XYZ file of C-alpha atoms in Angstrom:
775
model
C 20.386 -30.148 19.141
C 24.681 -30.411 19.847
C 25.606 -29.546 23.194
C 28.826 -28.139 23.708
C 31.040 -29.246 26.519
C 31.470 -26.531 29.793
C 34.765 -24.585 29.248
C 37.901 -26.370 29.791
C 40.756 -24.414 31.606
C 43.573 -26.771 30.122
C 41.354 -25.227 27.050
C 42.804 -22.258 25.251
C 44.247 -20.730 22.185
C 47.012 -18.538 21.492
C 49.365 -16.889 19.049
C 49.924 -19.243 16.418
C 52.275 -19.244 13.022
C 50.940 -17.716 9.225
C 49.854 -20.839 8.285
C 47.593 -21.897 11.114
C 46.113 -18.504 11.169
C 45.244 -18.795 7.882
C 43.494 -22.506 7.969
C 41.675 -20.736 11.330
C 40.390 -18.149 8.764
C 39.214 -20.307 5.967
C 37.172 -23.137 8.384
C 35.430 -20.884 11.071
C 31.964 -18.902 10.731
C 31.474 -15.169 10.393
C 29.474 -12.756 12.256
C 30.793 -12.031 15.909
C 33.110 -9.447 17.494
C 37.376 -9.471 17.743
C 39.064 -12.521 19.118
C 40.779 -11.352 22.712
C 44.551 -12.233 22.677
C 45.199 -15.487 24.696
C 48.708 -16.149 27.538
C 48.681 -19.516 26.740
C 52.361 -21.068 26.013
C 53.153 -22.515 22.418
C 53.108 -25.862 24.010
C 50.098 -25.587 25.308
C 49.001 -23.477 21.692
C 49.314 -27.340 19.866
C 46.980 -29.472 22.597
C 44.558 -26.650 21.704
C 44.546 -26.453 18.261
C 44.146 -30.366 18.644
C 41.258 -30.126 21.498
C 39.363 -27.000 19.070
C 37.044 -29.965 17.591
C 36.104 -32.433 20.363
C 33.713 -32.232 22.957
C 35.658 -30.116 25.163
C 36.068 -27.353 23.577
C 34.740 -23.635 25.166
C 32.396 -21.510 23.888
C 34.760 -18.202 24.469
C 37.097 -20.373 21.636
C 34.505 -21.696 19.640
C 34.080 -17.435 19.321
C 37.514 -16.805 18.899
C 37.571 -19.185 15.946
C 34.399 -17.669 14.578
C 35.964 -14.164 14.742
C 38.893 -14.508 12.361
C 35.698 -14.911 9.388
C 34.593 -11.929 10.671
C 37.229 -10.193 10.348
C 38.474 -11.459 6.848
C 34.611 -10.795 5.945
C 35.134 -7.391 6.429
C 37.972 -6.502 5.053
C 36.737 -7.953 2.143
C 34.178 -5.596 1.783
C 35.874 -2.524 2.847
C 38.390 -3.489 -0.292
C 35.582 -3.772 -1.728
C 35.982 -7.650 -3.372
C 32.079 -8.717 -3.463
C 32.769 -11.732 -4.747
C 35.682 -13.398 -3.453
C 33.631 -11.886 0.321
C 30.485 -13.912 -1.211
C 32.430 -17.674 -2.090
C 33.322 -16.886 1.220
C 30.968 -17.158 2.671
C 29.153 -19.436 0.820
C 32.484 -22.002 1.187
C 32.173 -20.720 5.738
C 28.791 -22.483 5.938
C 28.961 -25.493 7.019
C 31.345 -24.739 9.380
C 30.891 -25.474 12.950
C 31.457 -23.520 15.849
C 34.859 -24.869 16.379
C 36.475 -24.270 12.745
C 36.042 -27.919 11.695
C 34.312 -28.972 8.387
C 30.663 -30.467 9.502
C 29.753 -33.541 8.369
C 26.469 -33.864 6.192
C 26.543 -37.425 6.848
C 23.516 -36.447 9.946
C 23.127 -38.641 12.896
C 19.273 -39.526 13.618
C 19.188 -37.713 16.496
C 17.004 -35.037 16.491
C 19.823 -32.588 17.162
C 21.650 -33.747 13.626
C 18.337 -34.859 11.525
C 19.003 -33.037 8.093
C 21.625 -30.776 6.105
C 22.158 -27.223 7.373
C 20.979 -26.113 3.489
C 18.013 -27.967 3.223
C 15.542 -26.099 6.025
C 15.219 -22.587 3.865
C 14.039 -24.658 0.274
C 11.878 -27.027 2.434
C 9.933 -23.839 3.951
C 9.350 -22.140 0.951
C 8.272 -25.022 -0.958
C 5.876 -25.165 1.279
C 5.262 -21.315 1.929
C 4.188 -21.953 -1.695
C 1.996 -24.411 -1.328
C 0.242 -23.454 1.273
C -0.077 -19.277 -0.292
C -1.024 -20.928 -4.031
C -3.979 -23.457 -2.236
C -7.252 -23.284 -2.255
C -8.384 -19.768 0.235
C -11.183 -21.449 1.683
C -8.255 -24.370 3.565
C -5.285 -21.027 3.321
C -5.449 -19.937 6.950
C -5.747 -23.453 8.482
C -2.808 -24.482 6.121
C -1.316 -21.584 7.296
C -1.120 -22.793 10.957
C 2.592 -25.134 10.391
C 4.696 -22.241 8.864
C 5.938 -20.349 12.254
C 6.157 -23.513 14.029
C 8.131 -25.127 10.938
C 10.636 -21.887 10.708
C 11.021 -21.679 14.050
C 11.925 -25.134 14.793
C 14.032 -24.850 11.975
C 15.638 -21.601 13.282
C 16.601 -22.949 16.593
C 18.232 -26.459 14.610
C 20.359 -24.518 12.577
C 21.754 -22.684 15.878
C 21.672 -25.506 18.194
C 23.938 -27.013 15.484
C 26.238 -24.591 14.509
C 25.070 -23.458 11.166
C 24.993 -19.758 12.245
C 24.895 -18.363 9.071
C 22.231 -20.546 7.198
C 20.082 -19.725 10.621
C 20.650 -15.819 9.847
C 20.058 -16.469 5.955
C 16.789 -18.367 7.275
C 15.940 -15.171 9.618
C 16.479 -12.436 6.523
C 14.260 -14.007 4.668
C 11.711 -15.568 5.926
C 11.408 -12.361 8.796
C 8.839 -10.041 6.875
C 6.140 -13.144 6.521
C 5.429 -12.583 10.123
C 7.345 -9.273 11.114
C 3.712 -8.378 12.327
C 2.412 -11.307 13.948
C 5.509 -12.658 16.328
C 7.352 -9.463 16.530
C 8.932 -9.943 19.498
C 9.719 -13.477 18.933
C 11.987 -12.158 15.967
C 13.636 -10.223 18.081
C 14.470 -13.085 20.777
C 15.390 -15.254 17.886
C 18.048 -12.712 16.467
C 20.243 -12.118 19.693
C 21.080 -15.840 19.781
C 23.519 -16.725 17.895
C 24.622 -20.128 20.313
C 23.944 -23.295 21.200
C 24.764 -22.247 23.965
C 21.992 -19.193 24.132
C 19.321 -21.446 22.741
C 20.381 -23.184 26.478
C 20.484 -20.544 28.124
C 16.714 -19.028 26.939
C 13.888 -19.183 28.748
C 11.615 -18.754 25.340
C 13.802 -21.276 23.414
C 13.327 -23.759 26.131
C 9.362 -23.316 26.622
C 9.876 -23.844 22.431
C 11.817 -27.323 22.791
C 10.969 -28.115 26.039
C 6.689 -28.352 25.132
C 4.924 -29.860 21.963
C 3.371 -26.709 19.493
C 0.116 -27.541 18.970
C -1.997 -27.154 16.122
C -5.388 -27.736 16.318
C -6.534 -28.190 12.405
C -9.684 -29.338 10.842
C -10.248 -32.972 9.678
C -10.926 -32.548 6.709
C -7.328 -30.657 5.828
C -5.666 -33.222 8.008
C -5.122 -35.995 5.045
C -4.429 -33.278 2.361
C -1.497 -31.933 4.461
C 0.087 -35.341 4.769
C -0.666 -36.211 1.322
C 1.240 -33.349 -0.068
C 4.291 -33.849 2.230
C 4.506 -37.033 1.928
C 4.170 -36.855 -1.945
C 6.915 -34.367 -2.498
C 8.958 -35.643 0.452
C 12.277 -34.932 -1.472
C 11.317 -31.011 -1.706
C 10.164 -30.306 1.782
C 8.506 -33.713 3.477
C 11.049 -34.701 4.923
C 12.359 -31.177 6.980
C 8.052 -30.356 7.730
C 7.518 -33.869 8.738
C 10.355 -34.565 10.743
C 9.836 -30.897 12.974
C 6.112 -32.342 12.962
C 7.331 -35.133 14.196
C 9.224 -34.295 16.907
C 7.693 -30.793 17.799
C 4.144 -30.488 17.500
C 0.722 -31.831 18.284
C -1.762 -32.400 15.042
C -4.569 -31.899 16.813
C -7.867 -32.671 14.474
C -11.339 -31.172 15.260
C -14.874 -31.738 14.133
C -15.535 -28.574 12.683
C -15.234 -26.705 9.187
C -12.241 -24.516 7.736
C -11.620 -21.311 9.716
C -12.369 -18.336 8.360
C -10.101 -15.601 9.557
C -11.846 -12.498 8.221
C -15.748 -13.673 8.613
C -17.374 -11.225 11.046
C -17.314 -13.822 13.872
C -13.542 -13.757 13.551
C -13.147 -10.130 13.777
C -15.671 -9.698 16.350
C -14.332 -11.931 18.799
C -10.457 -11.182 17.832
C -10.911 -7.204 18.183
C -11.982 -7.922 21.856
C -9.413 -10.426 22.403
C -11.464 -13.161 22.638
C -11.060 -16.586 21.752
C -12.523 -17.999 18.513
C -14.085 -21.223 20.434
C -11.914 -23.907 23.147
C -9.813 -25.343 20.515
C -7.743 -22.572 19.663
C -7.197 -21.660 22.939
C -4.821 -24.799 23.482
C -2.640 -23.237 19.895
C 0.498 -22.931 20.730
C 3.433 -22.810 23.260
C 1.792 -22.881 27.042
C 2.310 -19.298 28.308
C 3.338 -17.580 24.667
C 1.371 -16.049 22.066
C 1.236 -17.639 19.534
C -1.589 -18.888 18.143
C -2.114 -17.333 14.683
C -5.468 -17.176 14.686
C -4.409 -13.869 17.172
C -1.791 -13.234 14.901
C -4.383 -12.096 12.254
C -4.826 -9.081 14.047
C -3.075 -7.047 10.872
C -6.462 -7.767 8.840
C -7.748 -5.285 10.770
C -5.014 -2.408 10.889
C -6.094 -1.510 7.113
C -2.625 -0.910 6.208
C -1.291 -2.805 3.378
C -0.125 -1.074 0.283
C -2.768 -0.679 -2.134
C -2.212 1.003 -5.368
C -5.355 2.389 -6.991
C -3.793 4.487 -9.893
C -5.043 3.463 -13.071
C -4.384 -0.275 -15.288
C -1.424 0.798 -17.669
C -2.319 0.446 -21.285
C -0.970 -2.185 -23.264
C 1.717 -0.452 -25.016
C 1.066 -2.013 -28.577
C -2.636 -0.804 -27.981
C -1.564 2.434 -27.688
C 0.569 2.875 -30.708
C -2.305 2.114 -31.707
C -5.059 4.426 -30.888
C -2.086 6.684 -30.959
C -1.765 7.224 -34.338
C -5.157 5.990 -35.594
C -6.045 9.580 -33.472
C -4.111 11.616 -34.849
C -5.634 10.722 -38.851
C -9.072 10.900 -37.363
C -7.422 14.887 -36.152
C -6.396 15.300 -39.331
C -9.736 14.001 -41.222
C -11.954 16.208 -38.382
C -9.822 19.184 -36.790
C -11.668 19.684 -32.949
C -13.943 23.244 -33.040
C -12.013 26.029 -31.108
C -10.860 25.838 -27.361
C -11.238 21.980 -27.294
C -7.764 19.672 -27.201
C -6.800 17.435 -29.805
C -8.182 13.951 -29.603
C -4.671 12.948 -28.997
C -4.090 15.394 -26.709
C -7.378 14.227 -24.631
C -5.959 10.952 -24.581
C -2.530 11.423 -23.559
C -4.667 13.740 -20.196
C -6.174 10.537 -20.237
C -3.822 8.046 -20.548
C -0.479 9.789 -19.183
C 2.846 7.655 -19.328
C 4.683 7.697 -16.034
C 8.196 6.631 -15.726
C 7.686 5.525 -12.068
C 4.279 4.348 -12.043
C 4.284 2.978 -7.955
C 0.343 4.188 -7.012
C -0.617 1.746 -11.101
C -0.675 -1.957 -10.587
C 1.557 -3.581 -12.799
C -0.416 -5.326 -17.007
C 1.856 -8.170 -15.876
C -0.134 -8.707 -12.125
C -3.321 -10.119 -14.458
C -3.656 -11.570 -17.556
C -6.013 -10.077 -19.731
C -6.009 -10.878 -23.619
C -4.333 -10.041 -26.931
C -5.899 -6.250 -27.678
C -7.996 -6.254 -31.185
C -9.153 -4.070 -33.762
C -12.482 -3.843 -31.715
C -10.530 -2.354 -28.703
C -9.014 0.054 -30.956
C -11.964 2.099 -32.053
C -13.578 1.802 -28.199
C -10.545 4.027 -26.695
C -10.580 5.826 -29.698
C -14.527 6.653 -28.908
C -13.880 7.045 -25.672
C -11.362 10.046 -26.005
C -13.935 11.629 -28.506
C -16.421 11.150 -25.646
C -14.807 11.664 -22.973
C -13.539 15.398 -24.454
C -17.340 16.358 -25.392
C -18.703 15.454 -22.444
C -20.726 17.558 -20.476
C -18.424 18.577 -18.097
C -19.152 19.184 -13.899
C -16.150 20.744 -12.244
C -15.612 21.876 -8.876
C -17.607 21.603 -5.718
C -21.048 22.603 -6.617
C -22.146 23.627 -3.064
C -25.242 21.627 -3.046
C -26.994 23.835 -5.732
C -26.940 22.149 -9.344
C -24.945 21.276 -11.992
C -28.938 20.488 -13.437
C -28.520 16.971 -14.388
C -30.451 15.889 -17.339
C -32.232 12.490 -16.037
C -34.489 10.149 -18.786
C -35.879 7.094 -17.296
C -37.363 4.376 -18.359
C -40.776 2.906 -16.613
C -41.582 -0.399 -16.875
C -45.789 -1.121 -17.470
C -48.058 -4.190 -17.170
C -44.915 -6.340 -15.164
C -47.490 -7.523 -12.606
C -44.409 -7.068 -10.139
C -42.029 -9.855 -11.740
C -38.869 -8.209 -12.711
C -36.366 -8.828 -10.196
C -33.225 -6.517 -11.917
C -32.375 -4.234 -14.555
C -29.159 -3.418 -16.968
C -28.745 -0.757 -19.565
C -25.061 -1.097 -21.895
C -22.787 0.979 -22.169
C -24.178 2.948 -25.497
C -27.768 2.620 -24.105
C -28.553 1.211 -27.266
C -30.173 -1.729 -25.323
C -32.187 -2.595 -22.204
C -32.194 -5.898 -20.068
C -34.617 -7.247 -17.327
C -34.310 -10.556 -14.730
C -38.062 -11.867 -14.013
C -38.797 -14.021 -11.040
C -40.397 -16.313 -13.982
C -36.714 -17.833 -14.561
C -35.960 -15.994 -18.131
C -34.437 -12.698 -19.424
C -36.028 -10.018 -21.685
C -33.915 -7.750 -23.935
C -34.989 -4.667 -25.739
C -33.678 -2.285 -28.177
C -33.924 1.864 -26.672
C -34.973 3.284 -29.202
C -37.990 0.624 -30.869
C -35.814 -0.527 -33.440
C -35.326 -4.135 -34.721
C -32.674 -6.392 -32.690
C -29.809 -7.243 -35.003
C -28.826 -10.839 -35.037
C -26.515 -13.157 -36.746
C -28.926 -16.062 -36.373
C -31.081 -17.774 -39.390
C -34.086 -15.084 -40.677
C -36.607 -14.518 -38.279
C -39.283 -11.390 -38.126
C -37.824 -7.989 -36.886
C -38.318 -7.323 -34.103
C -37.725 -4.230 -30.584
C -36.927 -7.445 -28.263
C -36.587 -10.621 -27.439
C -36.747 -13.653 -24.503
C -33.550 -15.964 -23.331
C -35.114 -18.704 -21.443
C -32.514 -20.713 -19.537
C -32.477 -20.198 -15.780
C -34.414 -22.250 -13.718
C -34.956 -19.713 -10.749
C -35.189 -16.560 -10.025
C -32.950 -14.334 -12.354
C -31.377 -11.954 -9.587
C -29.029 -9.924 -11.880
C -28.114 -8.906 -15.444
C -25.015 -7.773 -16.875
C -24.461 -5.894 -20.255
C -20.802 -6.282 -21.411
C -19.111 -2.876 -22.265
C -20.102 -1.038 -25.691
C -19.974 2.307 -26.773
C -21.325 4.002 -30.015
C -19.530 2.977 -33.287
C -17.851 5.686 -35.381
C -19.213 7.118 -38.193
C -15.968 6.155 -40.717
C -14.446 2.718 -40.994
C -10.868 3.329 -39.965
C -10.098 -0.417 -41.953
C -10.578 -0.358 -45.349
C -11.386 -3.997 -47.111
C -12.097 -5.240 -43.965
C -15.506 -5.060 -42.002
C -16.617 -2.235 -39.341
C -15.658 -3.584 -36.344
C -18.492 -3.774 -34.174
C -19.148 -2.330 -30.745
C -22.595 -2.799 -29.128
C -22.903 -5.290 -26.337
C -21.859 -8.736 -27.579
C -23.020 -10.317 -24.613
C -24.991 -10.513 -21.854
C -24.119 -11.646 -17.549
C -26.958 -13.156 -15.754
C -27.182 -14.798 -12.165
C -29.955 -17.027 -10.448
C -31.478 -18.531 -8.152
C -30.750 -22.099 -9.262
C -26.643 -20.821 -8.796
C -25.674 -20.862 -12.353
C -24.716 -18.512 -13.968
C -25.311 -17.879 -17.696
C -23.134 -16.102 -20.713
C -25.217 -14.931 -23.450
C -24.682 -14.045 -26.781
C -26.394 -10.856 -28.252
C -25.422 -11.996 -31.787
C -26.892 -15.308 -31.380
C -29.487 -14.328 -29.146
C -28.209 -18.450 -26.943
C -26.306 -18.996 -23.925
C -22.574 -19.547 -24.982
C -22.209 -20.662 -20.993
C -22.498 -22.428 -17.812
C -20.735 -21.150 -14.897
C -21.029 -23.577 -12.161
C -19.603 -23.061 -8.599
C -21.877 -21.597 -6.553
C -23.410 -23.508 -3.275
C -27.179 -22.235 -3.416
C -28.169 -19.119 -5.162
C -26.622 -16.361 -6.811
C -27.428 -13.711 -6.182
C -25.361 -10.596 -7.848
C -22.705 -10.350 -10.495
C -20.061 -7.357 -11.931
C -18.386 -6.887 -15.281
C -14.474 -5.777 -14.487
C -13.750 -3.256 -16.163
C -11.590 -4.178 -18.459
C -13.397 -6.985 -19.857
C -12.988 -10.653 -20.287
C -13.101 -10.789 -16.010
C -16.570 -10.994 -13.607
C -17.215 -11.349 -9.797
C -20.322 -13.260 -8.642
C -21.412 -13.280 -5.124
C -23.814 -15.925 -3.695
C -26.156 -17.464 -0.456
C -23.022 -19.392 0.652
C -21.324 -16.147 1.627
C -17.824 -16.636 -1.130
C -17.433 -13.854 -3.742
C -15.832 -15.615 -7.088
C -13.834 -14.554 -9.758
C -14.148 -15.449 -13.488
C -12.864 -15.241 -16.623
C -15.084 -15.938 -19.962
C -12.483 -18.535 -21.244
C -12.684 -20.558 -17.354
C -15.438 -22.051 -16.560
C -13.597 -22.486 -13.314
C -13.400 -19.270 -10.881
C -10.260 -18.366 -11.130
C -10.245 -16.424 -7.631
C -12.501 -18.442 -4.740
C -12.655 -14.880 -1.884
C -13.728 -16.315 1.672
C -14.763 -14.300 4.346
C -18.200 -12.654 4.782
C -20.375 -14.551 7.204
C -23.248 -14.251 5.614
C -25.279 -14.210 1.641
C -23.099 -11.603 -0.470
C -25.850 -8.477 -1.416
C -23.651 -6.411 -3.859
C -20.621 -6.203 -5.406
C -17.844 -3.422 -7.125
C -15.378 -3.269 -8.516
C -12.605 -0.451 -8.933
C -11.442 1.130 -12.130
C -8.243 -0.496 -12.605
C -9.875 -3.971 -12.039
C -6.705 -5.226 -9.349
C -10.080 -4.944 -6.660
C -12.635 -5.689 -6.159
C -14.890 -4.589 -3.490
C -17.897 -7.028 -1.773
C -20.792 -6.791 0.814
C -22.390 -9.075 3.305
C -25.909 -8.671 4.777
C -27.822 -9.035 7.924
C -25.786 -9.727 10.408
C -21.931 -9.177 8.963
C -23.380 -5.746 6.919
C -18.571 -5.765 6.711
C -17.626 -4.378 2.822
C -14.373 -6.026 2.195
C -12.039 -5.287 -0.707
C -10.316 -7.933 -2.172
C -6.941 -7.935 -4.002
C -7.500 -9.743 -7.225
C -4.070 -10.455 -7.838
C -3.300 -12.929 -4.636
C -7.111 -13.503 -3.144
C -6.544 -11.310 -0.454
C -8.919 -9.278 1.789
C -6.515 -6.100 1.636
C -9.604 -3.363 3.866
C -12.575 -3.816 5.600
C -15.278 -1.055 5.766
C -17.524 -1.268 9.204
C -20.393 1.054 9.813
C -23.600 0.156 8.302
C -26.296 -0.908 10.257
C -29.163 -1.685 8.388
C -28.890 -4.430 4.999
C -26.150 -3.043 2.308
C -28.426 -2.627 -0.058
C -25.320 -0.964 -3.337
C -21.250 -0.324 -4.194
C -20.612 2.033 -6.180
C -16.453 2.876 -6.906
C -15.762 6.094 -8.117
C -14.390 6.527 -11.425
C -11.158 8.362 -9.509
C -10.656 5.110 -8.022
C -9.926 6.652 -4.533
C -13.501 6.988 -3.020
C -16.290 3.994 -2.182
C -19.449 4.474 -1.853
C -22.283 1.782 -0.469
C -25.971 2.893 0.482
C -28.584 0.919 2.820
C -32.188 0.037 3.086
C -32.450 2.977 6.189
C -32.191 5.831 3.388
C -28.482 6.116 4.101
C -25.564 6.993 1.615
C -21.513 6.534 2.926
C -18.606 8.017 0.498
C -15.796 6.170 2.178
C -11.501 6.890 1.692
C -10.950 3.794 0.284
C -6.839 3.905 1.003
C -7.030 4.805 4.564
C -10.439 2.686 5.062
C -12.439 5.378 6.618
C -16.317 7.211 6.306
C -15.500 10.343 4.335
C -18.875 11.483 4.893
C -22.900 10.892 5.414
C -25.969 11.482 2.911
C -29.304 11.081 3.828
C -32.487 12.374 1.888
C -33.671 8.574 0.726
C -36.993 6.929 2.535
C -36.951 3.717 3.778
C -37.157 0.870 1.692
C -33.345 0.506 0.186
C -31.103 2.890 -2.342
C -31.408 0.296 -5.146
C -28.454 1.064 -6.935
C -25.583 4.226 -7.146
C -22.723 5.889 -10.027
C -20.897 8.417 -9.707
C -20.447 10.921 -12.528
C -16.844 10.794 -14.887
C -15.177 13.655 -12.941
C -16.310 11.899 -9.359
C -17.534 15.231 -8.372
C -21.342 13.885 -8.434
C -23.020 10.868 -7.035
C -26.500 9.768 -8.554
C -29.320 7.260 -6.159
C -32.048 5.261 -7.021
C -34.056 4.643 -4.366
C -37.207 2.540 -3.084
C -39.084 6.201 -2.442
C -39.579 6.652 -5.767
C -36.535 9.109 -6.588
C -33.511 9.392 -8.413
C -31.835 11.620 -6.205
C -27.727 13.609 -7.245
C -25.649 14.443 -4.379
C -22.391 16.744 -3.996
C -19.071 14.774 -3.308
C -16.849 17.389 -2.025
C -19.216 18.835 0.209
C -18.591 18.422 3.785
C -22.235 17.106 4.808
C -22.224 18.950 8.332
C -25.927 18.807 9.751
C -29.107 17.946 8.187
C -32.110 20.233 7.329
C -35.991 19.268 8.210
C -38.191 19.181 4.919
C -41.705 19.040 5.632
C -43.212 17.743 3.101
C -46.555 18.034 1.359
C -48.964 16.316 -0.445
C -48.496 16.471 -4.110
C -44.612 18.192 -4.484
C -43.865 17.460 -7.641
C -40.946 19.516 -8.205
C -38.804 17.316 -10.591
C -41.710 16.057 -12.510
C -40.624 13.230 -14.271
C -43.660 10.850 -16.711
C -42.544 8.125 -18.225
C -43.743 5.987 -21.309
C -44.624 2.083 -22.015
C -41.288 -0.802 -22.073
C -43.403 -3.605 -22.838
C -42.358 -4.963 -26.200
C -44.402 -2.950 -27.799
C -43.523 0.645 -27.260
C -40.609 1.844 -26.204
C -40.172 4.349 -22.823
C -38.111 7.528 -22.636
C -38.609 10.434 -20.590
C -36.527 13.263 -20.568
C -37.514 16.526 -18.373
C -34.990 17.097 -15.161
C -35.736 19.459 -12.192
C -35.153 23.119 -12.220
C -34.043 23.408 -9.488
C -32.312 22.154 -6.440
C -33.982 20.118 -4.595
C -34.324 19.104 -0.931
C -36.785 16.203 -0.885
C -39.130 14.534 -1.202
C -42.994 12.598 -0.035
C -46.021 10.995 -0.006
C -47.255 11.742 3.131
C -48.596 15.240 4.154
C -46.523 16.802 6.596
C -44.160 13.926 6.934
C -40.308 15.212 7.670
C -37.413 14.102 5.696
C -34.089 14.253 7.057
C -31.621 16.341 4.699
C -27.958 16.560 4.659
C -26.522 19.636 2.700
C -24.907 18.076 0.451
C -27.628 16.775 -1.523
C -28.187 18.718 -5.002
C -31.204 17.447 -6.425
C -34.245 15.288 -6.722
C -35.716 13.963 -9.364
C -39.344 11.859 -7.883
C -41.557 9.841 -9.946
C -45.199 9.031 -9.166
C -45.216 5.575 -8.258
C -42.588 4.201 -10.087
C -39.041 3.029 -7.332
C -36.244 3.127 -8.992
C -33.977 -0.033 -9.802
C -31.084 1.109 -11.887
C -29.507 4.936 -12.356
C -26.394 4.675 -14.447
C -23.978 7.993 -15.426
C -23.141 7.664 -19.356
C -19.626 8.665 -20.295
C -20.931 11.931 -21.162
C -22.831 12.996 -17.683
C -26.147 11.982 -18.768
C -27.509 9.975 -16.319
C -30.028 7.269 -17.010
C -32.153 5.614 -15.269
C -35.313 2.776 -15.142
C -37.814 1.175 -12.563
C -40.837 -0.430 -12.561
C -44.694 1.135 -12.216
C -45.930 -0.083 -9.393
C -49.932 1.502 -9.087
C -50.479 0.549 -5.426
C -48.039 2.665 -4.121
C -49.548 5.321 -2.489
C -46.637 6.747 -0.579
C -42.599 7.049 -0.431
C -41.763 4.854 2.130
C -40.338 5.597 4.985
């Protein structure tokens, strides 16, 4: 950095002619206090002006010359000449401290290596490369951003380009505001090269090398990029690394900042490992590993409102609903379909709490989407309504449970289509079987075959861990598109994942595999369709969550941070966030932004294996359940636990689902029960229920679903039930917010689903060897 000689006694400035004043105004840097009037003689003035650009110029003279520009800048702003003021600032950017143009043919010394304007552009380009890179490497590569920024700033101030330095600080400081607030405050006070020489903070950075530990696998990737983009950012970043940094290549895998181990250690001010202790400058807490505590604050801004509907789709739906209202006017007391639609999809002038449709690309709408949206409005209007707090005594929900017999313990997962027409199971024998719920023959677009009510899908080479139908709804009773075929609204696709590491997409029209998605390293344990289709999420044994789209064979997002295998997934209703939970030692729930891949919330509290996740339709509440029989309700915005619901026995709660209003939660578990919970009622205290053998307050029978006779039961409980059990005299802890319990005889419940009409569908496998509910 350029050095300025100590002030000379004979170097002073004085009053000059108007021409000299104007010249000073045009060639000095802004933002300084008013200059004092000099008392030097006119002869000394000439000498002082001549010596202004020499190495003997004083810092006070430099400040005086720079201050004139600030006076002019303030005057232009006061008079409203904003464009003139902007041009003026651009012209004086490359003026040195002594009011003379700075040459861009810099020497090869570290103080004057590159043009001042290149530092900001270089940092921005390097930052984009880091942020848009693979999520697994993003954390370690971002360690270079802070030293590149701070040394760029010190260089600019040291060579007198304070305007460039101030612009760099203003445009970059938001990135480091939470991690380096004290350092940023110190940088803001450095406006002269003399300040840098006098600051212990700046001297520590300039006299020591900034240590950056990085995995060996990333070193080649980093320097290959810098050499490739030498003109755009490589020259600046490489020079800073060469002059001021020490890159230590360590023999380890990429660091994961949101892993259980990392969060646990940072919360206790412990280091990640011995390599990270040396990171940064000695005596200053600048290590980026510790700088990520903002993740633990859970304060990132969220957009939990509904996703606005595509304007073109909205206009088509409204037009068809108006026609439907004319043909079929609503019954007295019911709103029209258009009125119901406007309540469901209000037009907001400023949807601050909602994501933008441009944040995540979706395919254009089709005729099928118009019919589906119309039917959703109809079902929402005609549904069985659950209003307000139930007080733990109602409502009398109906539950229809399908029991699978003769499975020999091979069924590992179950899913129902959203129109309740189909049910699919995955097996440990690597195949999938799909039935019609009502026993009618399955539809098929393939060659004419025998009409059957079930089909077998073969392709996986390991146990199938999860299956999921695409969106579906009951079709309309008329074709709104005259002259063309009626759009099909049933489930057309089925997703499955397996221990073989594959995710398969099956067509339910031709009953064949359409695509195989590969990417996970090891078994894929769970999957879930996004609320708007097209995208789906998977979690696996490799501790990662991946976001896929139907039309791409590779994952669109790789979400890294869990310390152990992913055990459950859930989407936020607006499709902008996904929740994941890890098993065993981790047990933390993480909320990920689909837009940028960042972890925006962490929920900690479970002490046992977390087996189920579900987000409420209102987008504000998250429910999680574990094998200990606990259900936790979380406030998503605050990342705090609302309450714990207890009533299930031990063994696992395998499925959760909310009512349409988000006021009731339904759960199904290994203790052979379906339970209904009041979400809004505080869980204050608990009650002991003495369960006697044969206690059967809610009789729900099972019918066979084995490919010959479809199963169907619906006999709801007659009143509130505090708990169920099989062992005589066994006491069970039940919280007062349990509304009712629906016990089966010997059928652990694997899947529960609340329909858009607020009816509950459940499925399980009959286990004759089960004598009592596990504890």
